[in-house]
Every structure is written in C-alpha cells, then in structure tokens.
C-alpha cells in the first residue's frame, strides 16, 4: 500500500488535480522565463538616455553609458494585462492596431492577421475616428499603438471618442491619453516584432485557439 501511495495510484482525484495545477504553474513559469529571455535577446529592455517622470516606475536601473534599463518582469505583466483587455472585446474587428513608424508596420500586419483585428498601417489620416463624413471613418472599441510620440494624432482622437488605448512606451514616451502603457524598447525592429509576437500569442492562448 505504501508503495502504491508513493507511486500515486491511490492518491485520488484531489491530489491529481493538485499535481496538474502544479504542472501548469511550472509551465507558466518556464513560459515567462522563456519570454523574458527572448525579450532580452531582442533588446526590449533597453530604453533611451531620457526618462519621463511617469515611466520611472518601470525602470530597473541606469547603465554607465546613460541608457535606462527596463524591468522586464513588469513588461511581461503589462503584456498579460493588455492581452486580457483584447480578449474582452467580443468582435476582433473592433480592435484597431496602428503603427506610423516603418519598423512596426510588418509586425502590426502580422498581429492583425493572426488575431483578426483591423490594421491601419502607415500615416494616420486625421479624422479617421472623429469625422463621420470621411470614407475611412472607423469606430473601433480598442486602439493599440506602437509609439505614443509618432502616433500622437490617433491617440488624441481616441481621447475625444473615449477609446481605451494600449501603447508600447519607451522611457521618453509621453503617457498622455494612454490607458495601458507597455514599457519596452519601441525603437528597434526586432524589439517591436518580439513584443507583438508575445502579445499575439498570449491573446490566442487566452481565447483558446
């Protein structure tokens, strides 16, 4: 009997459930570690030499050369929070993903392809969210932008029509009109690609697809 108990044959359903829960926790932990290693390899942790006062809470330290370094644990938590918000939108077409910068346009298109959201790459036409007469008028329920500094026009329009905004923010990014700031390097092409990949994968996992 002791041998059977040791092998877990007579442990019953509750213990089996506990074992599975522990296994899931280990898998989640290893997934987080793998994501953080990937973000380190893509230089997502490197900020700029300037730091906005609202972004100081996400900074881990400052290097000798003056560059700020992000705390990637907080970046991962914010990515998870953003994924939960995206999953709360029933119709994926109600999510608008924007990137005016060239490095983020391919990432935005791929994100939209796999999550089913609507993408508006390239230059944002003023009045897309506010002027109903224009042909390109859109009425999304959620806005995702790559850089609050270059995408300032869509974030300003989103504030006019009460759109929640998710943004990838560097250390020098202004957080005005941003509801969920994901602290990360939004200057490098590898960094932007990895961030959109991890966010997309989290969304698909939460949806169960």
Backbone as a ProteinNet text record, in pm:
[ID]
protein_1_A
[PRIMARY]
XXXXXXXXXXXXXXXXXXXXXXXXXXXXXXXXXXXXXXXXXXXXXXXXXXXXXXXXXXXXXXXXXXXXXXXXXXXXXXXXXXXXXXXXXXXXXXXXXXXXXXXXXXXXXXXXXXXXXXXXXXXXXXXXXXXXXXXXXXXXXXXXXXXXXXXXXXXXXXXXXXXXXXXXXXXXXXXXXXXXXXXXXXXXXXXXXXXXXXXXXXXXXXXXX
[TERTIARY]
83.4	0	87.1	195.4	285.4	348.3	384.9	446.4	347.2	221.4	117.9	96.1	91.6	73.7	191.4	311.4	430.7	424.9	368.3	356.7	235.5	151.8	37.4	-80.5	-89.1	-200.1	-327.4	-312.5	-432.7	-448.6	-393.3	-398.8	-534.5	-612	-744.9	-742	-859.5	-875.9	-820.6	-843	-793.9	-644.2	-566.1	-421	-381.7	-456	-429.8	-449.8	-558.7	-585	-474.8	-424.1	-315	-189.4	-162.7	-43.9	-53.5	-172	-190.6	-177.3	-231.1	-221.3	-75.2	0.9	143.1	218.7	180.3	245.1	217.2	91.9	56.6	134.6	151.8	228.2	373	432.4	571.1	581.9	482.1	482.5	469.5	380.9	361.9	489.3	556	680.1	787.5	799.6	900.8	867.3	737.3	695	736.3	716.2	754.8	905.6	981.4	1127.3	1173.4	1109.8	1146.5	1114.4	999.2	960.8	1059.5	1099.9	1193.5	1330	1372.3	1499	1490	1374.5	1354.3	1356.3	1291.7	1290.5	1431	1510.5	1649.1	1730.3	1710.6	1784.2	1747.8	1622.3	1576	1596.2	1666.1	1695.4	1569.3	1466.1	1343.5	1365.3	1472.5	1495.9	1569.6	1619.7	1698.9	1609.3	1621.9	1546.3	1632	1603.3	1681.2	1759.8	1826.2	1903.2	1816.8	1694.5	1599.3	1488.8	1434.6	1327.6	1215.1	1095.1	976.4	944.4	892.7	868.5	764.8	671.7	568.9	621.3	736.4	793.6	898.4	926.8	1030.9	995.8	866.7	824.7	859.3	879.5	910.4	1061	1141.2	1286.1	1353.7	1441.4	1515.9	1639.7	1722	1839.8	1889.4	1995.2	2057.4	2199.2	2235.4	2369.1	2473.3	2602.1	2711	2712	2663.8	2662.2	2539.1	2455.2	2341.8	2209.8	2210.2	2084.3	2006.4	1876.2	1789.6	1755.5	1741.6	1710.4	1575	1486.8	1351.8	1353.6	1255.8	1229.8	1136.8	1191.6	1114.3	1003.4	1014.1	904	776.8	791.8	675.5	624.6	717.7	677.5	590.7	633.3	558.7	420.3	413.8	284	190.4	246.2	164.4	117.7	202.2	161.4	43.4	50.3	-58.9	-188.1	-173.4	-289.9	-352.3	-267.3	-317.5	-388.4	-333.3	-395.1	-534.4	-549.8	-681.7	-782.3	-736.2	-824.8	-866	-771	-800.5	-900.2	-885.8	-978.4	-1119.6	-1130.3	-1262.6	-1347.1	-1284.2	-1359.3	-1412.4	-1545.9	-1605.8	-1570.8	-1584.8	-1557.3	-1415.8	-1323.2	-1184.4	-1173	-1272.5	-1268.3	-1287.9	-1328.9	-1344.8	-1213.5	-1103.9	-972.6	-892.3	-842.6	-760.8	-615.2	-525.3	-381.7	-310.1	-232.8	-169.5	-18.5	50.6	193.4	232	270	313.2	459.4	535.5	677.7	697.8	794.1	813.6	848.1	926.2	967.7	850.3	741.9	630.7	521.7	533	421.5	403.7	513.5	502.1	449.4	497.8	451.9	302.2	256.2	113.7	28.5	75	1	-8.2	102	101.9	12.1	16.8	-67.8	-215.4	-250.1	-388.9	-431.1	-337.3	-369.1	-405.1	-328	-349.1	-455.2	-479.4	-582.4	-716.2	-717.6	-842.3	-879.2	-786.6	-815.8	-796.7	-831.3	-822.5	-693.7	-619.8	-493.1	-501.1	-436	-429	-281.6	-198	-55.4	-29.1	90.7	125.1	71.2	64.2	22	-126.1	-154.3	-293.1	-359.1	-471.7	-545.8	-622.5	-596.4	-669.5	-820.6	-893.2	-1038.7	-1090.1	-999.3	-1042.7	-1139.4	-1117.8	-1204.2	-1310.9	-1296.7	-1387.3	-1476.5	-1427.8	-1503.1	-1584	-1714.7	-1800.2	-1821.5	-1787.5	-1808.6	-1703	-1583	-1473.3	-1501.9	-1443.2	-1462.4	-1395.4	-1284.5	-1207.7	-1251.3	-1371.2	-1416.8	-1425.3	-1364.2	-1365.5	-1419.9	-1483.4	-1538.6	-1498.9	-1368.4	-1324.6	-1358.2	-1341.9	-1365.6	-1234.1	-1123.3	-992.6	-885.8	-787.8	-679.4	-545.8	-462.4	-326.2	-228.7	-136.7	-38.8	103.4	197.3	334.8	419.6	394	474.6	386.2	366.6	277.8	327.3	457.5	510.5	478.2	503.8	475	326.2	256.9	113.3	30.6	72.4	3.1	-134.4	-149.3	-279.2	-388.9	-365.4	-471.2	-500.9	-398.3	-424.6	-505.5	-482.8	-559.8	-706.3	-725.9	-863.6	-933.3	-857.2	-914.4	-963.8	-892.6	-935	-1066.1	-1084.2	-1208.2	-1329.7	-1312	-1428.8	-1421.3	-1350.7	-1347.8	-1301.9	-1197.5	-1140.7	-1029.1	-1032.9	-917.9	-796.7	-678.7	-558.7	-451	-396.7	-280.8	-161.2	-47.4	68.5	197.5	291.6	427.5	505.7	554.1	615.4	762.3	846.1	987.4	1004.2	1126.7	1147.1	1112.1	1125	1097	958.7	871	737.9	642.5	564	461.4	341.5	289	178.8	41.7	34.5	-94.1	-185.3	-309.7	-411.9	-380	-285.2	-253.9	-313.4	-392.8	-457.2	-372.8	-317.2	-228	-95.3	7.8	142.3	222.9	274.8	361.5	505.4	582.9	717.4	814.9	870.8	965	1032	1132.9	1204.6	1118.9	1066.7	984.3	1059.6	1194	1275.3	1330.4	1364.6	1427.8	1326.2	1360.6	1265.7	1249.6	1357.8	1347	1263.1	1283.6	1210.7	1060.5	1021.4	878	817.7	891.1	842.3	818.3	914.1	901.5	784.7	767.5	658.5	521.8	506.5	378.6	357	467	455.9	407.6	469.7	431.6	287.9	251.2	114	13.2	44.5	-44.2	-59.8	52.1	45.3	-35.5	-18.3	-96.9	-246.9	-281.8	-423.8	-481.5	-407.6	-456	-467.2	-372.7	-380.3	-501.1	-527.2	-642.5	-775.4	-777.4	-900	-918.1	-809.9	-816.6	-814.1	-752.4	-744.5	-602
-120.9	0	126.2	123.9	240	266.1	155.5	170.6	231.6	186.7	240.9	389.7	425.4	566.6	648.1	590.3	660	681.9	581.9	594.9	677.3	712.7	798.3	723.4	589.2	513.8	526.1	543.4	551.5	691.3	789	925.1	992.4	947.4	1003.7	1126.7	1176.5	1288.4	1422.2	1456.8	1588.4	1606.4	1500.3	1509.9	1518	1446.9	1452.6	1595.7	1658	1796.5	1889.6	1864.5	1946.9	1930.3	1803.8	1777.6	1850.2	1843.8	1911.7	2063.2	2115.1	2260.1	2301.1	2218.4	2248	2242.4	2143.6	2130	2253.5	2301.2	2421.7	2543.4	2553.5	2665.7	2662.4	2540.2	2525.6	2564.6	2519.7	2554	2704.6	2768.4	2912.9	2987.1	2937.9	2999.9	2988.9	2868.6	2849.3	2931.3	2948.7	3030.7	3176.1	3223.3	3360.7	3378.8	3282.1	3290.7	3290.7	3204.7	3197	3328.8	3388.2	3517.4	3627	3628.8	3732.9	3715.6	3590.6	3566.1	3613.7	3588.3	3633.4	3786.1	3851.4	3997.3	4054.3	3986.4	4029.7	4018.9	3907.5	3885.9	3990.9	4039.4	4139.2	4282.6	4299.1	4431.8	4509.4	4437.4	4505.6	4580.6	4546.4	4604.8	4738.5	4776.3	4899.4	5019.3	5121.4	5243.9	5349.7	5474.8	5584.9	5653.7	5762.8	5836.4	5935.5	5955.3	6042	5956.8	6003.6	5927.3	6020.5	5990	6064.5	6030	6127.4	6103.1	5992.8	5975.5	5871.6	5732.7	5724.9	5595.8	5547.3	5626.7	5589.3	5462.8	5437.3	5319.7	5187.8	5194	5072	5052.9	5149.2	5143.3	5064.2	4972	4891.4	4967.4	5017.2	5096.2	5175.2	5249.6	5325.3	5275	5247.2	5196.4	5307.9	5268.4	5367.1	5459.7	5408.3	5492	5583.3	5580	5672	5613.5	5491.4	5430.2	5373.4	5394.1	5334.8	5190.9	5106	4963.8	4933.3	4869.9	4836.7	4712.8	4705.1	4583.9	4496.4	4389.5	4309.1	4227.9	4208	4141.6	4224.1	4356.5	4446	4453.2	4446.7	4446.2	4324.7	4207.2	4082.7	4088.9	4144.9	4158.2	4251.8	4361.2	4455.4	4392.7	4310	4238.5	4146.7	4079.4	3989.4	4068.4	4183	4268.6	4317	4357.3	4403.1	4289.6	4167.9	4052.1	4024.5	4042.2	4022.4	4125.4	4248.9	4354.9	4323.8	4277.8	4245.2	4130.4	4031.6	3916.6	3956.2	4065.9	4109.5	4167.9	4204.5	4255.5	4135.3	4123.8	4005.6	3995.9	4107.2	4108	4161.4	4077.2	4122.8	4239.5	4254.8	4364.5	4502.1	4501.5	4626.9	4674.7	4603.6	4642.9	4703.4	4824.5	4890.9	4891.6	4842.8	4837.8	4932.7	5025.4	5129.8	5132.5	5170.9	5199.3	5293.2	5415.3	5510.3	5486.1	5426.6	5403.3	5280.8	5285.5	5174.3	5041.7	5046.5	4922.2	4844.7	4915.6	4846.8	4800.3	4834.6	4808	4659.4	4589.4	4445	4371.4	4411.1	4348.5	4370.4	4491.4	4525.4	4441	4424.9	4345	4198.9	4144.3	4004.8	3986.8	4083.7	4078.4	4077.8	4165.8	4173.9	4046	3986	3863.1	3748.7	3734.9	3619.6	3643.1	3769	3794.9	3834.4	3866.2	3903.8	4049.6	4129.8	4271.9	4353.2	4480.4	4570	4649.9	4655.4	4728.4	4853.1	4958.1	5083.4	5126.9	5055.8	5090.4	5216.5	5270.8	5392	5516	5624.4	5752.5	5748.7	5799.4	5806.9	5931.6	5911.2	6025.1	6093.6	6222.4	6290.5	6286.6	6256	6247.2	6106.1	6005.7	5866.7	5819.8	5864.7	5822.6	5925.7	6049.6	6156.3	6213.3	6214.6	6276.5	6169.6	6170	6064.5	6080.7	6194.7	6217.9	6144.4	6126.5	6066.8	5921.7	5877.5	5739.6	5638.9	5679.4	5586.9	5593.5	5642.4	5655.3	5518.3	5506	5382	5411.3	5311.5	5326.7	5205.9	5193.3	5076	5090.5	4981.3	4984.5	4982.7	4954.7	4949.9	4991.3	5068.7	5115.4	5066	5009.3	4966.9	5044.8	5118.8	5196.1	5153.8	5174.3	5129.2	5232.4	5359.2	5464.5	5586.3	5624.8	5738.4	5871.5	5880.7	6007	6023.9	5920.7	5930.3	5910.5	5831	5805.9	5897.6	6022.9	6114.2	6153.9	6164.8	6204.1	6099.8	5970.6	5873.4	5864.6	5878.2	5870	5991.5	6108.3	6228.1	6210.9	6155.9	6131.4	6026.6	5926.4	5822.8	5883	5983.6	6051.2	6126.8	6181.2	6254.8	6162.1	6037.6	5948.2	5833.9	5859	5764.4	5623.5	5616.8	5486.7	5449.2	5330.4	5289	5262.3	5305.2	5296.7	5214	5117.5	5039.7	5086.5	5113	5164.9	5102	5075.3	5035.4	5164	5181.1	5308.7	5290.5	5377.5	5382.3	5473.8	5487.9	5568.1	5715.5	5763.8	5905.5	5929.8	5828	5842.3	5917.6	6010.9	6077	5984.1	5978.5	5886.3	5953.3	6070.4	6138.5	6059.9	6040	5966.1	5817.7	5765	5620.9	5555	5450.2	5382	5267.4	5186.9	5077.9	5097.3	5130.1	5150.3	5021.5	4968.3	4850.2	4900.8	4898.6	4956.1	4866.8	4917.5	4839.3	4929.9	4876	4948.2	4946.7	5061.9	5066.9	5130.7	5129.3	5187.5	5080.8	4963.7	4859.7	4770.5	4721.3	4636.6	4499.1	4443.8	4313	4324.2	4432.6	4454.3	4464.6	4545.1	4562.6	4429.6	4355.9	4226.3	4127.5	4118.7	4025.2	4064.2	4192.9	4238.8	4204.6	4230.2	4197.2	4045.6	3970.5	3823.4	3769.8	3816.7	3767.6	3808.4	3932.3	3978.2	3895.7	3869	3789.5	3648.4	3588.1	3450.9	3444.2	3544.8	3548.8	3559.6	3642.8	3660.7	3528.3	3461.4	3334.3	3226.7	3224.9	3127.6	3153.1	3281	3313.6	3284.4	3303.3	3271.8	3121	3045.9	2900.5	2855.2	2936.1	2898.3	2864.5
0	0	0	82.1	86.3	-49.7	-115.5	-248.5	-345.8	-336.7	-426.2	-401.1	-270.7	-236.7	-289.7	-275.1	-324.1	-474	-545	-690.4	-732.2	-635.5	-666.5	-725.2	-700.5	-760.1	-677.9	-547.8	-462.7	-403.6	-470.2	-416.1	-438.7	-537.6	-560.3	-648.8	-679.6	-772.9	-721.3	-591.6	-547.2	-568.3	-530.8	-546.9	-693.9	-777.1	-920.9	-972.8	-924.6	-963.3	-916.6	-792.4	-739.6	-823.2	-863.3	-945.8	-1078.4	-1140.1	-1269.4	-1254.8	-1142.4	-1118.7	-1101	-1026.7	-1006.3	-1138.1	-1222.8	-1354.1	-1440.2	-1434.1	-1510.5	-1461.6	-1326.9	-1270.2	-1318.2	-1320.5	-1366.7	-1513.8	-1594	-1736.5	-1756.1	-1677.4	-1688.5	-1650.2	-1544.9	-1501.1	-1608.7	-1665.5	-1768.2	-1892.5	-1920.7	-2034.5	-2011.4	-1888	-1854.6	-1869.2	-1819.6	-1829	-1974.5	-2055.4	-2197.7	-2268.3	-2233.6	-2294.3	-2256.3	-2129.6	-2084.2	-2150.9	-2169	-2240	-2385.4	-2446.8	-2585.1	-2593.3	-2494.5	-2492.5	-2469.6	-2387.5	-2365.9	-2494.5	-2567.5	-2693.1	-2797.6	-2793.3	-2891.1	-2842.1	-2728.5	-2670.3	-2631.7	-2587.2	-2543	-2411.8	-2339.3	-2207.2	-2212.7	-2330.4	-2341.1	-2370.6	-2288.2	-2309.6	-2376.9	-2350.4	-2407	-2294.3	-2327.4	-2226.9	-2149.5	-2194.7	-2124.7	-2063.4	-1951.1	-1885.5	-1842.2	-1887.9	-1847	-1701	-1626.9	-1483.7	-1461.4	-1556.6	-1540.6	-1576.3	-1644.9	-1682.6	-1582.7	-1480.2	-1384.1	-1306.3	-1288.6	-1211	-1281.6	-1413.5	-1489.8	-1511.6	-1466.4	-1490.6	-1379.4	-1419	-1321.8	-1273.9	-1366.5	-1328.7	-1450	-1428.1	-1537.3	-1557.5	-1683.8	-1713.5	-1707.4	-1711.7	-1705.9	-1827	-1941.9	-2062.7	-2068.2	-1963.4	-1956	-2000.8	-2057.2	-2103.2	-1984.2	-1986	-1883.4	-1922.4	-1821.3	-1844.2	-1780.9	-1858.8	-1810.1	-1721.5	-1633.2	-1557.1	-1642.4	-1701.5	-1797.5	-1730.2	-1598.7	-1526.6	-1535.5	-1521.2	-1531.4	-1675.9	-1771.1	-1913	-1942.2	-1892.2	-1915.8	-1851.2	-1729.5	-1660.7	-1738.2	-1791.1	-1867.7	-1999.8	-2061.7	-2184.2	-2154	-2038.5	-1999.6	-1973.6	-1909.2	-1882.9	-2013	-2108.5	-2238.4	-2312.4	-2302.9	-2368.8	-2311.6	-2180.3	-2117.2	-2168.5	-2183.6	-2234.6	-2378.5	-2460	-2600.6	-2608.3	-2519.5	-2519.2	-2476.1	-2401.7	-2354.7	-2467.6	-2580.6	-2696.2	-2774.8	-2783.9	-2846.3	-2994.7	-3065.8	-3209.9	-3233.7	-3284.6	-3305.4	-3403.7	-3492.9	-3590	-3524.3	-3395.7	-3322.6	-3261.3	-3288.5	-3236.9	-3351.7	-3333.7	-3436.3	-3391.1	-3478.3	-3447.2	-3541.6	-3486.1	-3567.5	-3549.1	-3656.9	-3647.3	-3760.9	-3726.6	-3829.2	-3865.5	-3773.3	-3799.2	-3887.2	-3979.5	-4074	-4006.6	-3896.9	-3830.6	-3771.9	-3736.7	-3672.1	-3767	-3896.7	-3988	-4020	-4041.4	-4068.3	-3944.7	-3826.6	-3701.7	-3681.4	-3713.6	-3699.6	-3794.6	-3918.3	-4016.7	-3973.4	-3921.4	-3875.8	-3753.4	-3662	-3542.8	-3582.1	-3677.4	-3723.1	-3794.5	-3868.8	-3943.4	-3848.7	-3740.6	-3651.3	-3545	-3507.5	-3405.5	-3466.4	-3596.6	-3662.7	-3642.7	-3590	-3566.3	-3694.1	-3687.1	-3803.7	-3794.7	-3904.6	-3903.4	-3990.9	-3944.7	-4020.2	-4025.4	-4103.1	-4105	-4186.8	-4169.5	-4244	-4175.7	-4251.9	-4195.5	-4158	-4040.1	-3992.8	-4051.5	-4119.2	-4174.8	-4062.7	-4037.7	-3929.4	-3951.9	-3847.7	-3856.3	-3878.9	-3881.5	-3903.5	-3794.9	-3670.8	-3559.9	-3524	-3576.5	-3531.5	-3642.1	-3766.8	-3875.9	-3951	-3932.4	-3989.4	-4139.7	-4195.8	-4339.8	-4424.3	-4368	-4446	-4482	-4595.2	-4641.5	-4547.5	-4485.2	-4399.8	-4253.6	-4228.1	-4088.5	-4021.4	-3904.9	-3827.1	-3687.7	-3630.4	-3495.6	-3410.1	-3378.9	-3300.9	-3153	-3079.9	-2934.5	-2856.7	-2925.4	-2860.2	-2960.2	-2914.6	-3001.4	-2946.8	-3035.2	-2997.7	-3084.9	-3022.1	-3099	-3060	-3153.4	-3133.5	-3060.4	-3085.8	-3023	-2995.8	-2869.7	-2840.5	-2897.8	-2926.4	-2977.9	-3126.3	-3206.7	-3350.8	-3379.7	-3296.4	-3314.9	-3224.9	-3213.7	-3121.2	-3174.3	-3307.1	-3365.4	-3336.8	-3365.4	-3331.2	-3182.4	-3097.7	-2953.1	-2905.4	-2968.6	-2934.1	-2977.3	-3097.5	-3145.4	-3059.2	-3014.1	-2928.3	-2797.5	-2747.6	-2624	-2645.6	-2767.6	-2797.6	-2794.9	-2843	-2850.3	-2747.9	-2637.4	-2523.5	-2562.4	-2643.6	-2681.3	-2584.3	-2523.2	-2443	-2533.8	-2489.7	-2572.5	-2503.9	-2578	-2533.2	-2616	-2551.1	-2625.2	-2573.7	-2666.5	-2629	-2603.1	-2480	-2439.5	-2404.1	-2459.3	-2423.4	-2301.7	-2253.5	-2132	-2153.5	-2278.3	-2303.9	-2362.9	-2361.8	-2422.6	-2329.6	-2385.3	-2302.5	-2283.4	-2162.2	-2133	-2137.5	-2198.2	-2210.2	-2304.6	-2265.8	-2341.9	-2357.4	-2280.1	-2285.1	-2161	-2181.3	-2068.4	-2015.1	-2105.8	-2064.3	-2135.7	-2058.3	-2114.9	-2095.7	-2206.6	-2200.1	-2210.9	-2100.9	-2104.5	-2180.8	-2288.9	-2369.6	-2472.1	-2536.6	-2642.3	-2768.8	-2810	-2931.9	-3048.9	-3040.9	-3148.1	-3243.3	-3191.9	-3274.5	-3343	-3462.7	-3537.6	-3471.4	-3416.7	-3350.3	-3223.8	-3151.4	-3026.4	-3051.2	-3149.9	-3181.5	-3226.3	-3310.2	-3359.2	-3246.6	-3152.8	-3039.9	-2949.6	-2925.5	-2838.5	-2897.7	-3027.6	-3092.5	-3097.9	-3116.1	-3119.1	-2984.3	-2874.9	-2741.4	-2708.5	-2741.4	-2716.2	-2795.5	-2921.9	-3008.5	-2953.7	-2911.3	-2858.5	-2729.3	-2643.5	-2519.2	-2548	-2645.8	-2683.1	-2733.8	-2821.9	-2877	-2769	-2674	-2565.7	-2476.2	-2447.6	-2360.8	-2430.1	-2561.9	-2636.8	-2652	-2635.7	-2651	-2795.4	-2883.7	-3024.8	-3064.2
[MASK]
+++++++++++++++++++++++++++++++++++++++++++++++++++++++++++++++++++++++++++++++++++++++++++++++++++++++++++++++++++++++++++++++++++++++++++++++++++++++++++++++++++++++++++++++++++++++++++++++++++++++++++++++++

